[in-house]
mmCIF file of C-alpha atoms in Angstrom:
data_model
loop_
_atom_site.group_PDB
_atom_site.id
_atom_site.type_symbol
_atom_site.label_atom_id
_atom_site.label_comp_id
_atom_site.label_asym_id
_atom_site.label_seq_id
_atom_site.Cartn_x
_atom_site.Cartn_y
_atom_site.Cartn_z
ATOM 1 C CA UNK A 184 89.720 129.785 101.050
ATOM 2 C CA UNK A 185 88.889 132.855 98.972
ATOM 3 C CA UNK A 186 86.890 132.626 95.749
ATOM 4 C CA UNK A 187 86.655 135.300 93.099
ATOM 5 C CA UNK A 188 84.091 135.575 90.321
ATOM 6 C CA UNK A 189 84.426 136.891 86.783
ATOM 7 C CA UNK A 190 80.692 136.428 86.158
ATOM 8 C CA UNK A 191 79.282 138.177 89.231
ATOM 9 C CA UNK A 192 80.963 141.282 90.643
ATOM 10 C CA UNK A 193 82.694 140.850 93.972
ATOM 11 C CA UNK A 194 84.432 138.130 95.940
ATOM 12 C CA UNK A 195 83.575 135.798 98.793
ATOM 13 C CA UNK A 196 85.657 134.162 101.500
ATOM 14 C CA UNK A 197 84.989 130.846 103.210
ATOM 15 C CA UNK A 198 86.282 129.615 106.562
ATOM 16 C CA UNK A 199 87.090 125.920 106.810
ATOM 17 C CA UNK A 200 85.357 124.144 109.703
ATOM 18 C CA UNK A 201 87.765 121.188 109.878
ATOM 19 C CA UNK A 202 85.329 118.526 108.673
ATOM 20 C CA UNK A 203 85.391 119.335 104.976
ATOM 21 C CA UNK A 204 82.636 121.947 105.225
ATOM 22 C CA UNK A 205 82.957 125.723 104.882
ATOM 23 C CA UNK A 206 81.234 128.723 106.381
ATOM 24 C CA UNK A 207 80.849 131.815 104.200
ATOM 25 C CA UNK A 208 82.165 135.073 105.639
ATOM 26 C CA UNK A 209 80.668 138.351 104.407
ATOM 27 C CA UNK A 210 83.300 140.204 102.400
ATOM 28 C CA UNK A 211 82.796 143.984 102.125
ATOM 29 C CA UNK A 212 85.309 144.312 99.311
ATOM 30 C CA UNK A 213 85.197 146.687 96.386
ATOM 31 C CA UNK A 214 83.068 145.312 93.518
ATOM 32 C CA UNK A 215 85.006 144.291 90.447
ATOM 33 C CA UNK A 216 85.520 141.668 87.755
ATOM 34 C CA UNK A 217 88.226 139.718 89.574
ATOM 35 C CA UNK A 218 90.403 137.358 87.560
ATOM 36 C CA UNK A 219 92.560 135.756 90.282
ATOM 37 C CA UNK A 220 93.356 135.833 94.002
ATOM 38 C CA UNK A 221 96.264 134.733 96.195
ATOM 39 C CA UNK A 222 97.080 134.697 99.895
ATOM 40 C CA UNK A 223 100.107 136.892 100.678
ATOM 41 C CA UNK A 224 99.915 136.065 104.381
ATOM 42 C CA UNK A 225 97.365 134.524 106.711
ATOM 43 C CA UNK A 226 95.470 137.835 106.867
ATOM 44 C CA UNK A 227 96.325 139.428 103.503
ATOM 45 C CA UNK A 228 95.086 138.586 100.012
ATOM 46 C CA UNK A 229 95.719 140.153 96.615
ATOM 47 C CA UNK A 230 92.902 140.340 94.041
ATOM 48 C CA UNK A 231 93.438 141.061 90.355
ATOM 49 C CA UNK A 232 90.724 143.225 88.764
ATOM 50 C CA UNK A 233 91.308 142.798 85.047
ATOM 51 C CA UNK A 234 88.727 145.377 83.967
ATOM 52 C CA UNK A 235 89.982 148.131 86.258
ATOM 53 C CA UNK A 236 93.706 147.382 85.639
ATOM 54 C CA UNK A 237 94.407 147.186 89.362
ATOM 55 C CA UNK A 238 95.600 144.624 91.891
ATOM 56 C CA UNK A 239 93.927 145.307 95.234
ATOM 57 C CA UNK A 240 95.263 144.254 98.616
ATOM 58 C CA UNK A 241 92.657 143.157 101.141
ATOM 59 C CA UNK A 242 93.252 142.707 104.875
ATOM 60 C CA UNK A 243 91.258 140.532 107.279
ATOM 61 C CA UNK A 244 89.905 142.300 110.361
ATOM 62 C CA UNK A 245 88.217 140.228 113.064
ATOM 63 C CA UNK A 246 85.378 142.699 113.454
ATOM 64 C CA UNK A 247 84.813 143.586 109.778
ATOM 65 C CA UNK A 248 86.023 140.589 107.805
ATOM 66 C CA UNK A 249 87.966 141.249 104.619
ATOM 67 C CA UNK A 250 88.487 145.001 104.284
ATOM 68 C CA UNK A 251 89.655 146.605 101.055
ATOM 69 C CA UNK A 252 92.235 149.116 102.192
ATOM 70 C CA UNK A 253 93.535 151.965 100.075
ATOM 71 C CA UNK A 254 96.393 149.806 98.795
ATOM 72 C CA UNK A 255 96.300 149.036 95.103
ATOM 73 C CA UNK A 256 98.896 148.457 92.404
ATOM 74 C CA UNK A 257 98.330 149.660 88.830
ATOM 75 C CA UNK A 258 98.944 146.800 86.375
ATOM 76 C CA UNK A 259 97.480 146.581 82.892
ATOM 77 C CA UNK A 260 95.034 143.669 82.523
ATOM 78 C CA UNK A 261 96.298 141.467 85.393
ATOM 79 C CA UNK A 262 95.552 137.798 84.687
ATOM 80 C CA UNK A 263 97.300 135.854 87.470
ATOM 81 C CA UNK A 264 98.517 136.835 90.914
ATOM 82 C CA UNK A 265 100.999 134.675 92.805
ATOM 83 C CA UNK A 266 103.011 134.880 95.995
ATOM 84 C CA UNK A 267 106.603 133.853 96.590
ATOM 85 C CA UNK A 268 109.955 134.771 98.072
ATOM 86 C CA UNK A 269 112.143 135.707 95.107
ATOM 87 C CA UNK A 270 115.009 137.551 96.769
ATOM 88 C CA UNK A 271 114.862 135.689 99.285
ATOM 89 C CA UNK A 272 114.459 137.473 102.607
ATOM 90 C CA UNK A 273 111.512 135.738 104.258
ATOM 91 C CA UNK A 274 109.081 138.497 103.222
ATOM 92 C CA UNK A 275 106.220 137.858 100.755
ATOM 93 C CA UNK A 276 106.618 139.115 97.200
ATOM 94 C CA UNK A 277 103.686 139.663 94.840
ATOM 95 C CA UNK A 278 104.000 138.354 91.278
ATOM 96 C CA UNK A 279 101.450 139.472 88.687
ATOM 97 C CA UNK A 280 101.282 138.215 85.096
ATOM 98 C CA UNK A 281 99.378 139.757 82.218
ATOM 99 C CA UNK A 282 98.477 138.017 78.981
ATOM 100 C CA UNK A 283 97.842 141.328 77.216
ATOM 101 C CA UNK A 284 100.414 142.823 77.318
ATOM 102 C CA UNK A 285 102.798 139.900 77.910
ATOM 103 C CA UNK A 286 104.432 141.022 81.139
ATOM 104 C CA UNK A 287 105.382 139.879 84.625
ATOM 105 C CA UNK A 288 105.425 142.387 87.458
ATOM 106 C CA UNK A 289 107.122 141.522 90.740
ATOM 107 C CA UNK A 290 106.484 143.705 93.771
ATOM 108 C CA UNK A 291 109.159 142.771 96.295
ATOM 109 C CA UNK A 292 108.265 142.996 99.990
ATOM 110 C CA UNK A 293 104.751 143.993 98.956
ATOM 111 C CA UNK A 294 103.468 144.297 102.545
ATOM 112 C CA UNK A 295 106.441 146.368 103.700
ATOM 113 C CA UNK A 296 106.811 150.124 103.900
ATOM 114 C CA UNK A 297 109.005 150.420 100.782
ATOM 115 C CA UNK A 298 107.991 147.803 98.181
ATOM 116 C CA UNK A 299 110.146 147.580 95.048
ATOM 117 C CA UNK A 300 108.584 146.958 91.624
ATOM 118 C CA UNK A 301 110.268 145.082 88.750
ATOM 119 C CA UNK A 302 108.617 144.697 85.317
ATOM 120 C CA UNK A 303 109.660 142.000 82.869
ATOM 121 C CA UNK A 304 108.471 141.487 79.265
ATOM 122 C CA UNK A 305 107.656 137.894 78.322
ATOM 123 C CA UNK A 306 108.722 136.715 74.843
ATOM 124 C CA UNK A 307 105.419 134.937 74.094
ATOM 125 C CA UNK A 308 101.829 134.769 75.316
ATOM 126 C CA UNK A 309 101.726 132.779 78.587
ATOM 127 C CA UNK A 310 99.268 129.915 79.057
ATOM 128 C CA UNK A 311 99.763 129.271 82.774
ATOM 129 C CA UNK A 312 102.396 129.892 85.424
ATOM 130 C CA UNK A 313 103.435 129.180 88.999
ATOM 131 C CA UNK A 314 106.099 130.118 91.542
ATOM 132 C CA UNK A 315 108.280 127.479 93.231
ATOM 133 C CA UNK A 316 111.806 126.631 94.318
ATOM 134 C CA UNK A 317 113.272 124.368 91.648
ATOM 135 C CA UNK A 318 116.752 123.701 93.046
ATOM 136 C CA UNK A 319 118.674 123.546 96.298
ATOM 137 C CA UNK A 320 119.527 127.257 96.315
ATOM 138 C CA UNK A 321 117.369 129.645 98.369
ATOM 139 C CA UNK A 322 114.772 131.737 96.596
ATOM 140 C CA UNK A 323 111.798 130.951 94.380
ATOM 141 C CA UNK A 324 111.666 130.927 90.597
ATOM 142 C CA UNK A 325 108.834 131.773 88.198
ATOM 143 C CA UNK A 326 107.741 128.998 85.826
ATOM 144 C CA UNK A 327 105.775 130.029 82.723
ATOM 145 C CA UNK A 328 104.143 127.747 80.154
ATOM 146 C CA UNK A 329 103.877 128.995 76.562
ATOM 147 C CA UNK A 330 101.733 127.674 73.718
ATOM 148 C CA UNK A 331 104.052 128.730 70.885
ATOM 149 C CA UNK A 332 106.732 127.582 71.339
ATOM 150 C CA UNK A 333 105.433 124.725 73.489
ATOM 151 C CA UNK A 334 107.791 125.121 76.430
ATOM 152 C CA UNK A 335 107.937 125.739 80.151
ATOM 153 C CA UNK A 336 110.563 128.365 80.872
ATOM 154 C CA UNK A 337 112.004 129.005 84.322
ATOM 155 C CA UNK A 338 113.027 132.519 85.352
ATOM 156 C CA UNK A 339 115.014 133.555 88.416
ATOM 157 C CA UNK A 340 115.556 136.999 89.860
ATOM 158 C CA UNK A 341 119.074 138.317 89.399
ATOM 159 C CA UNK A 342 120.765 141.577 90.239
ATOM 160 C CA UNK A 343 119.675 143.152 86.946
ATOM 161 C CA UNK A 344 116.163 141.677 86.792
ATOM 162 C CA UNK A 345 114.730 138.360 85.658
ATOM 163 C CA UNK A 346 116.943 135.873 83.803
ATOM 164 C CA UNK A 347 115.940 132.736 81.940
ATOM 165 C CA UNK A 348 117.348 129.800 83.880
ATOM 166 C CA UNK A 349 116.251 126.657 82.002
ATOM 167 C CA UNK A 350 113.534 125.185 79.778
ATOM 168 C CA UNK A 351 111.305 122.115 79.762
ATOM 169 C CA UNK A 352 110.165 120.622 76.445
ATOM 170 C CA UNK A 353 106.872 118.688 76.674
ATOM 171 C CA UNK A 354 106.619 117.956 72.940
ATOM 172 C CA UNK A 355 109.036 115.033 72.550
ATOM 173 C CA UNK A 356 107.210 112.349 70.553
ATOM 174 C CA UNK A 357 103.949 114.334 70.589
ATOM 175 C CA UNK A 358 104.470 117.193 68.157
ATOM 176 C CA UNK A 359 104.789 120.961 68.498
ATOM 177 C CA UNK A 360 101.157 121.524 69.476
ATOM 178 C CA UNK A 361 101.438 119.660 72.778
ATOM 179 C CA UNK A 362 101.735 122.732 74.950
ATOM 180 C CA UNK A 363 101.170 122.504 78.692
ATOM 181 C CA UNK A 364 97.748 123.780 79.796
ATOM 182 C CA UNK A 365 98.322 123.409 83.556
ATOM 183 C CA UNK A 366 101.129 122.227 85.812
ATOM 184 C CA UNK A 367 102.203 122.026 89.442
ATOM 185 C CA UNK A 368 105.623 121.715 91.068
ATOM 186 C CA UNK A 369 105.845 118.904 93.629
ATOM 187 C CA UNK A 370 107.961 115.923 94.660
ATOM 188 C CA UNK A 371 106.277 113.013 92.877
ATOM 189 C CA UNK A 372 108.925 110.292 93.341
ATOM 190 C CA UNK A 373 110.309 110.682 96.870
ATOM 191 C CA UNK A 374 113.767 111.901 95.915
ATOM 192 C CA UNK A 375 115.221 115.156 97.296
ATOM 193 C CA UNK A 376 114.277 117.144 94.185
ATOM 194 C CA UNK A 377 111.013 118.686 93.007
ATOM 195 C CA UNK A 378 109.331 117.584 89.783
ATOM 196 C CA UNK A 379 106.810 119.103 87.386
ATOM 197 C CA UNK A 380 103.447 117.359 86.918
ATOM 198 C CA UNK A 381 101.642 118.691 83.853
ATOM 199 C CA UNK A 382 98.759 118.130 81.457
ATOM 200 C CA UNK A 383 98.930 119.161 77.827
ATOM 201 C CA UNK A 384 96.624 120.040 74.971
ATOM 202 C CA UNK A 385 97.068 116.618 73.322
ATOM 203 C CA UNK A 386 95.439 114.836 76.287
ATOM 204 C CA UNK A 387 98.445 113.580 78.225
ATOM 205 C CA UNK A 388 99.522 113.766 81.860
ATOM 206 C CA UNK A 389 103.282 114.080 82.177
ATOM 207 C CA UNK A 390 105.877 114.036 84.944
ATOM 208 C CA UNK A 391 109.174 115.840 84.400
ATOM 209 C CA UNK A 392 111.600 114.617 87.040
ATOM 210 C CA UNK A 393 113.874 117.214 88.599
ATOM 211 C CA UNK A 394 117.610 116.662 88.828
ATOM 212 C CA UNK A 395 118.338 119.101 91.652
ATOM 213 C CA UNK A 396 120.078 121.765 89.571
ATOM 214 C CA UNK A 397 116.937 123.412 88.198
ATOM 215 C CA UNK A 398 116.694 121.237 85.076
ATOM 216 C CA UNK A 399 113.995 118.643 84.299
ATOM 217 C CA UNK A 400 113.724 115.599 82.061
ATOM 218 C CA UNK A 401 110.510 114.076 80.650
ATOM 219 C CA UNK A 402 110.282 110.615 82.154
ATOM 220 C CA UNK A 403 106.655 109.476 82.298
ATOM 221 C CA UNK A 404 103.336 110.179 80.637
ATOM 222 C CA UNK A 405 99.860 108.680 80.433
ATOM 223 C CA UNK A 406 96.874 109.273 78.160
ATOM 224 C CA UNK A 407 93.784 111.077 79.497
ATOM 225 C CA UNK A 408 90.496 110.051 77.750
ATOM 226 C CA UNK A 409 89.291 113.680 77.486
ATOM 227 C CA UNK A 410 90.710 117.172 77.294
ATOM 228 C CA UNK A 411 92.573 117.801 80.577
ATOM 229 C CA UNK A 412 92.168 121.171 82.261
ATOM 230 C CA UNK A 413 93.748 121.221 85.758
ATOM 231 C CA UNK A 414 96.200 118.964 87.594
ATOM 232 C CA UNK A 415 97.040 118.355 91.248
ATOM 233 C CA UNK A 416 99.348 116.019 93.196
ATOM 234 C CA UNK A 417 98.586 114.005 96.334
ATOM 235 C CA UNK A 418 98.782 110.508 97.822
ATOM 236 C CA UNK A 419 95.156 109.629 97.156
ATOM 237 C CA UNK A 420 95.290 105.918 98.116
ATOM 238 C CA UNK A 421 97.579 106.060 101.161
ATOM 239 C CA UNK A 422 100.368 103.895 99.719
ATOM 240 C CA UNK A 423 103.124 106.448 100.343
ATOM 241 C CA UNK A 424 103.463 107.349 96.643
ATOM 242 C CA UNK A 425 102.169 110.605 95.166
ATOM 243 C CA UNK A 426 99.376 110.323 92.588
ATOM 244 C CA UNK A 427 98.038 112.736 89.969
ATOM 245 C CA UNK A 428 94.552 114.260 89.978
ATOM 246 C CA UNK A 429 93.256 115.668 86.676
ATOM 247 C CA UNK A 430 90.041 117.502 85.796
ATOM 248 C CA UNK A 431 88.800 117.121 82.219
ATOM 249 C CA UNK A 432 86.369 118.608 79.725
ATOM 250 C CA UNK A 433 84.373 116.032 77.782
ATOM 251 C CA UNK A 434 84.644 115.911 74.004
ATOM 252 C CA UNK A 435 81.667 115.229 71.735
ATOM 253 C CA UNK A 436 77.910 115.210 72.279
ATOM 254 C CA UNK A 437 78.074 112.614 75.079
ATOM 255 C CA UNK A 438 81.244 113.913 76.672
ATOM 256 C CA UNK A 439 81.301 114.346 80.435
ATOM 257 C CA UNK A 440 83.388 116.676 82.574
ATOM 258 C CA UNK A 441 85.164 114.347 84.980
ATOM 259 C CA UNK A 442 87.871 114.043 87.631
ATOM 260 C CA UNK A 443 90.500 111.341 87.136
ATOM 261 C CA UNK A 444 93.137 109.924 89.463
ATOM 262 C CA UNK A 445 96.321 108.486 87.981
ATOM 263 C CA UNK A 446 97.998 106.331 90.611
ATOM 264 C CA UNK A 447 101.715 105.595 90.546
ATOM 265 C CA UNK A 448 102.951 102.027 90.727
ATOM 266 C CA UNK A 449 106.394 101.377 92.296
ATOM 267 C CA UNK A 450 107.554 99.522 89.178
ATOM 268 C CA UNK A 451 105.585 100.702 86.162
ATOM 269 C CA UNK A 452 105.051 104.369 87.045
ATOM 270 C CA UNK A 453 101.755 106.000 86.073
ATOM 271 C CA UNK A 454 98.750 103.685 85.869
ATOM 272 C CA UNK A 455 95.712 104.277 83.586
ATOM 273 C CA UNK A 456 93.353 107.002 84.844
ATOM 274 C CA UNK A 457 90.436 106.107 87.113
ATOM 275 C CA UNK A 458 87.222 108.188 87.275
ATOM 276 C CA UNK A 459 86.474 109.748 90.668
ATOM 277 C CA UNK A 460 83.473 111.970 89.955
ATOM 278 C CA UNK A 461 81.781 114.270 87.443
ATOM 279 C CA UNK A 462 81.935 118.055 87.814
ATOM 280 C CA UNK A 463 80.394 120.297 85.126
ATOM 281 C CA UNK A 464 82.886 122.766 83.643
ATOM 282 C CA UNK A 465 85.643 122.543 86.303
ATOM 283 C CA UNK A 466 87.672 125.756 86.442
ATOM 284 C CA UNK A 467 89.842 125.287 89.553
ATOM 285 C CA UNK A 468 91.238 122.315 91.473
ATOM 286 C CA UNK A 469 92.816 122.100 94.926
ATOM 287 C CA UNK A 470 94.283 118.944 96.503
ATOM 288 C CA UNK A 471 94.507 119.430 100.267
ATOM 289 C CA UNK A 472 93.507 117.848 103.571
ATOM 290 C CA UNK A 473 90.202 119.533 104.378
ATOM 291 C CA UNK A 474 89.132 117.427 107.358
ATOM 292 C CA UNK A 475 92.561 116.932 108.995
ATOM 293 C CA UNK A 476 92.640 113.126 108.737
ATOM 294 C CA UNK A 477 96.069 113.033 106.973
ATOM 295 C CA UNK A 478 94.461 112.115 103.646
ATOM 296 C CA UNK A 479 94.299 114.586 100.742
ATOM 297 C CA UNK A 480 90.827 115.662 99.654
ATOM 298 C CA UNK A 481 89.588 117.469 96.539
ATOM 299 C CA UNK A 482 87.945 120.864 96.167
ATOM 300 C CA UNK A 483 86.734 121.659 92.644
ATOM 301 C CA UNK A 484 85.133 124.896 91.449
ATOM 302 C CA UNK A 485 82.352 124.336 88.912
ATOM 303 C CA UNK A 486 81.705 127.371 86.740
ATOM 304 C CA UNK A 487 78.582 125.893 85.191
ATOM 305 C CA UNK A 488 76.819 125.183 88.497
ATOM 306 C CA UNK A 489 78.422 128.072 90.453
ATOM 307 C CA UNK A 490 79.472 125.647 93.187
ATOM 308 C CA UNK A 491 82.534 124.518 95.070
ATOM 309 C CA UNK A 492 82.303 120.741 95.227
ATOM 310 C CA UNK A 493 84.268 119.003 97.980
ATOM 311 C CA UNK A 494 85.220 115.310 97.729
ATOM 312 C CA UNK A 495 86.497 113.854 101.011
ATOM 313 C CA UNK A 496 89.025 111.032 100.788
ATOM 314 C CA UNK A 497 87.845 107.831 102.431
ATOM 315 C CA UNK A 498 90.672 105.479 101.439
ATOM 316 C CA UNK A 499 92.387 103.513 104.255
ATOM 317 C CA UNK A 500 94.596 105.631 106.506
ATOM 318 C CA UNK A 501 98.266 105.739 105.485
ATOM 319 C CA UNK A 502 100.880 104.012 107.640
ATOM 320 C CA UNK A 503 102.334 106.111 110.424
ATOM 321 C CA UNK A 504 105.951 104.988 109.902
ATOM 322 C CA UNK A 505 107.712 107.540 107.666
ATOM 323 C CA UNK A 506 110.367 106.404 105.203
ATOM 324 C CA UNK A 507 113.957 106.480 106.453
ATOM 325 C CA UNK A 508 116.234 107.556 103.625
ATOM 326 C CA UNK A 509 119.710 108.944 103.009
ATOM 327 C CA UNK A 510 120.921 111.239 100.263
ATOM 328 C CA UNK A 511 123.399 109.765 97.789
ATOM 329 C CA UNK A 512 126.174 112.049 96.497
ATOM 330 C CA UNK A 513 127.054 112.631 92.866
ATOM 331 C CA UNK A 514 129.169 109.950 91.175
ATOM 332 C CA UNK A 515 132.398 110.453 89.240
ATOM 333 C CA UNK A 516 133.014 107.355 87.133
ATOM 334 C CA UNK A 517 135.219 106.003 84.377
ATOM 335 C CA UNK A 518 133.660 104.286 81.373
ATOM 336 C CA UNK A 519 132.764 100.670 82.025
ATOM 337 C CA UNK A 520 133.443 100.930 85.750
ATOM 338 C CA UNK A 521 131.716 98.561 88.163
ATOM 339 C CA UNK A 522 130.908 99.574 91.714
ATOM 340 C CA UNK A 523 130.507 96.621 94.112
ATOM 341 C CA UNK A 524 127.936 97.426 96.800
ATOM 342 C CA UNK A 525 127.861 101.057 95.673
ATOM 343 C CA UNK A 526 124.244 101.381 96.786
ATOM 344 C CA UNK A 527 123.633 99.427 99.962
ATOM 345 C CA UNK A 528 120.041 98.456 100.671
ATOM 346 C CA UNK A 529 120.616 99.447 104.304
ATOM 347 C CA UNK A 530 120.520 103.063 103.109
ATOM 348 C CA UNK A 531 117.050 102.539 101.660
ATOM 349 C CA UNK A 532 114.662 101.567 104.447
ATOM 350 C CA UNK A 533 111.179 102.158 103.060
ATOM 351 C CA UNK A 534 109.509 100.698 106.145
ATOM 352 C CA UNK A 535 111.460 99.898 109.337
ATOM 353 C CA UNK A 536 109.368 96.745 109.901
ATOM 354 C CA UNK A 537 109.982 95.294 106.432
ATOM 355 C CA UNK A 538 112.593 92.471 106.357
ATOM 356 C CA UNK A 539 115.577 93.329 104.206
ATOM 357 C CA UNK A 540 115.136 90.287 101.960
ATOM 358 C CA UNK A 541 111.682 91.559 100.924
ATOM 359 C CA UNK A 542 113.035 94.795 99.503
ATOM 360 C CA UNK A 543 113.403 95.072 95.736
ATOM 361 C CA UNK A 544 115.244 97.699 93.781
ATOM 362 C CA UNK A 545 115.580 98.845 90.205
ATOM 363 C CA UNK A 546 117.233 101.655 88.327
ATOM 364 C CA UNK A 547 116.528 103.840 85.303
ATOM 365 C CA UNK A 548 118.793 106.349 83.611
ATOM 366 C CA UNK A 549 118.539 109.194 81.133
ATOM 367 C CA UNK A 550 120.600 111.982 79.624
ATOM 368 C CA UNK A 551 124.266 111.109 79.175
ATOM 369 C CA UNK A 552 124.195 108.293 81.726
ATOM 370 C CA UNK A 553 125.179 104.925 80.197
ATOM 371 C CA UNK A 554 123.112 101.781 80.517
ATOM 372 C CA UNK A 555 123.003 100.501 84.080
ATOM 373 C CA UNK A 556 122.875 96.832 85.113
ATOM 374 C CA UNK A 557 122.150 95.541 88.611
ATOM 375 C CA UNK A 558 123.383 92.057 89.521
ATOM 376 C CA UNK A 559 122.035 89.864 92.346
ATOM 377 C CA UNK A 560 125.148 90.564 94.430
ATOM 378 C CA UNK A 561 124.357 94.313 94.227
ATOM 379 C CA UNK A 562 127.192 95.061 91.784
ATOM 380 C CA UNK A 563 126.251 98.086 89.695
ATOM 381 C CA UNK A 564 127.693 98.212 86.165
ATOM 382 C CA UNK A 565 127.764 101.504 84.276
ATOM 383 C CA UNK A 566 128.280 100.247 80.742
ATOM 384 C CA UNK A 567 129.817 102.143 77.818
ATOM 385 C CA UNK A 568 129.200 103.990 75.566
ATOM 386 C CA UNK A 569 128.628 107.420 77.034
ATOM 387 C CA UNK A 570 130.080 110.736 75.970
ATOM 388 C CA UNK A 571 132.752 111.903 78.374
ATOM 389 C CA UNK A 572 132.624 115.259 80.096
ATOM 390 C CA UNK A 573 128.825 115.551 80.218
ATOM 391 C CA UNK A 574 126.288 114.810 82.933
ATOM 392 C CA UNK A 575 123.704 112.056 82.997
ATOM 393 C CA UNK A 576 121.200 111.022 85.635
ATOM 394 C CA UNK A 577 120.325 107.731 87.298
ATOM 395 C CA UNK A 578 117.372 107.056 89.571
ATOM 396 C CA UNK A 579 117.554 104.123 92.004
ATOM 397 C CA UNK A 580 114.191 102.853 93.248
ATOM 398 C CA UNK A 581 113.628 100.621 96.285
ATOM 399 C CA UNK A 582 110.208 99.224 97.185
ATOM 400 C CA UNK A 583 108.604 96.678 99.498
ATOM 401 C CA UNK A 584 105.574 96.454 97.187
ATOM 402 C CA UNK A 585 103.629 99.147 99.034
ATOM 403 C CA UNK A 586 106.048 102.008 99.724
ATOM 404 C CA UNK A 587 108.658 103.371 97.387
ATOM 405 C CA UNK A 588 111.797 105.425 97.889
ATOM 406 C CA UNK A 589 113.583 106.905 94.877
ATOM 407 C CA UNK A 590 116.930 108.671 94.777
ATOM 408 C CA UNK A 591 118.256 110.531 91.760
ATOM 409 C CA UNK A 592 121.996 110.997 91.304
ATOM 410 C CA UNK A 593 123.992 112.950 88.775
ATOM 411 C CA UNK A 594 126.625 110.895 86.983
ATOM 412 C CA UNK A 595 129.830 112.363 85.534
ATOM 413 C CA UNK A 596 131.567 110.177 82.932
ATOM 414 C CA UNK A 597 135.338 110.469 82.352
ATOM 415 C CA UNK A 598 137.775 108.776 79.981
ATOM 416 C CA UNK A 599 140.503 106.842 81.840
ATOM 417 C CA UNK A 600 144.019 108.159 81.541
ATOM 418 C CA UNK A 601 146.455 106.011 79.502
ATOM 419 C CA UNK A 602 147.789 103.229 81.665
ATOM 420 C CA UNK A 603 145.258 103.793 84.430
ATOM 421 C CA UNK A 604 143.616 100.736 85.924
#
């Protein structure tokens, strides 16, 4: 773990001891007003110095600690630094974003002998961003959240530079001011596709479920009783379902800065937030297993108290039996078609020791997918109307009350030919 400070010049690194505690390592790095830091490899970090308009590369030496080598990249007012594999070729790429000016700079193969730099102008002022793989194709994409317009836009690296790939709209039913203030990319529902978990300025936590082709749909949201700041994803209660962790800033004279956990229920989705702890002025959140007990813990940076506060997870240990699942292919259907036994429960084993008769399943659909009905004999009806020639999505959910497996399929609707049965 490496921590940078905008208030005090310099940076510090901390070595995890395996029990949730950390040991500080002296860091003889160049003083500066650092805005962000990222690991490029196990022994390389990049630090953005916003005042000096440089991104410095620091290397870890066993005898000297973190050493600031004469490797720096000139970038005007760097705000965020990220690492990814954009090309992809298995070599780390450095991605730097600037709020003023609105630019993204990608330095491909940044640790190699001949790094290649690509600059890209953003259309609006970014609020936050991340790098992740959003579809089944190799290579990472850059996801950027804007305040005006309130959108998350996804950019991929093409032969001629960065191209806009798709957009996510968080404002449906909330109004144009509901821009995303923080988000993470993770699999929140157990299907083969990544999702976006986000918090927005109107005080909501949202999950945009991925469809596997790089597009996302808004499916779930829950109210946060304060102004949310950061979000993380992890199975906090050991039930096999990912939960959301949100840090907040209190509103009003008696407002408190708190950490909330929003658990996911197999049937109803996001449950109301539960308070975990209070942290004054939280500015960074990490959800990770700090003491190696297979349960995610929390590390929160408090700007007001100048502390890193660690919260170790002491919920019951999760079951050791992993879910056994199978991927379901896309469906090509005619309007009103019924599929007897199209989705066999034998393909959804959420726990090998659970009797088959105790498994329950449900389905939800969105986009151009018609209404779906499940009968007791496992006949699946895709009911009209639905516009032909366009894609919809259906998510089938199987649960034994404790574990949940979800599979999302893309549905293509076609008009039957005249005379066709």
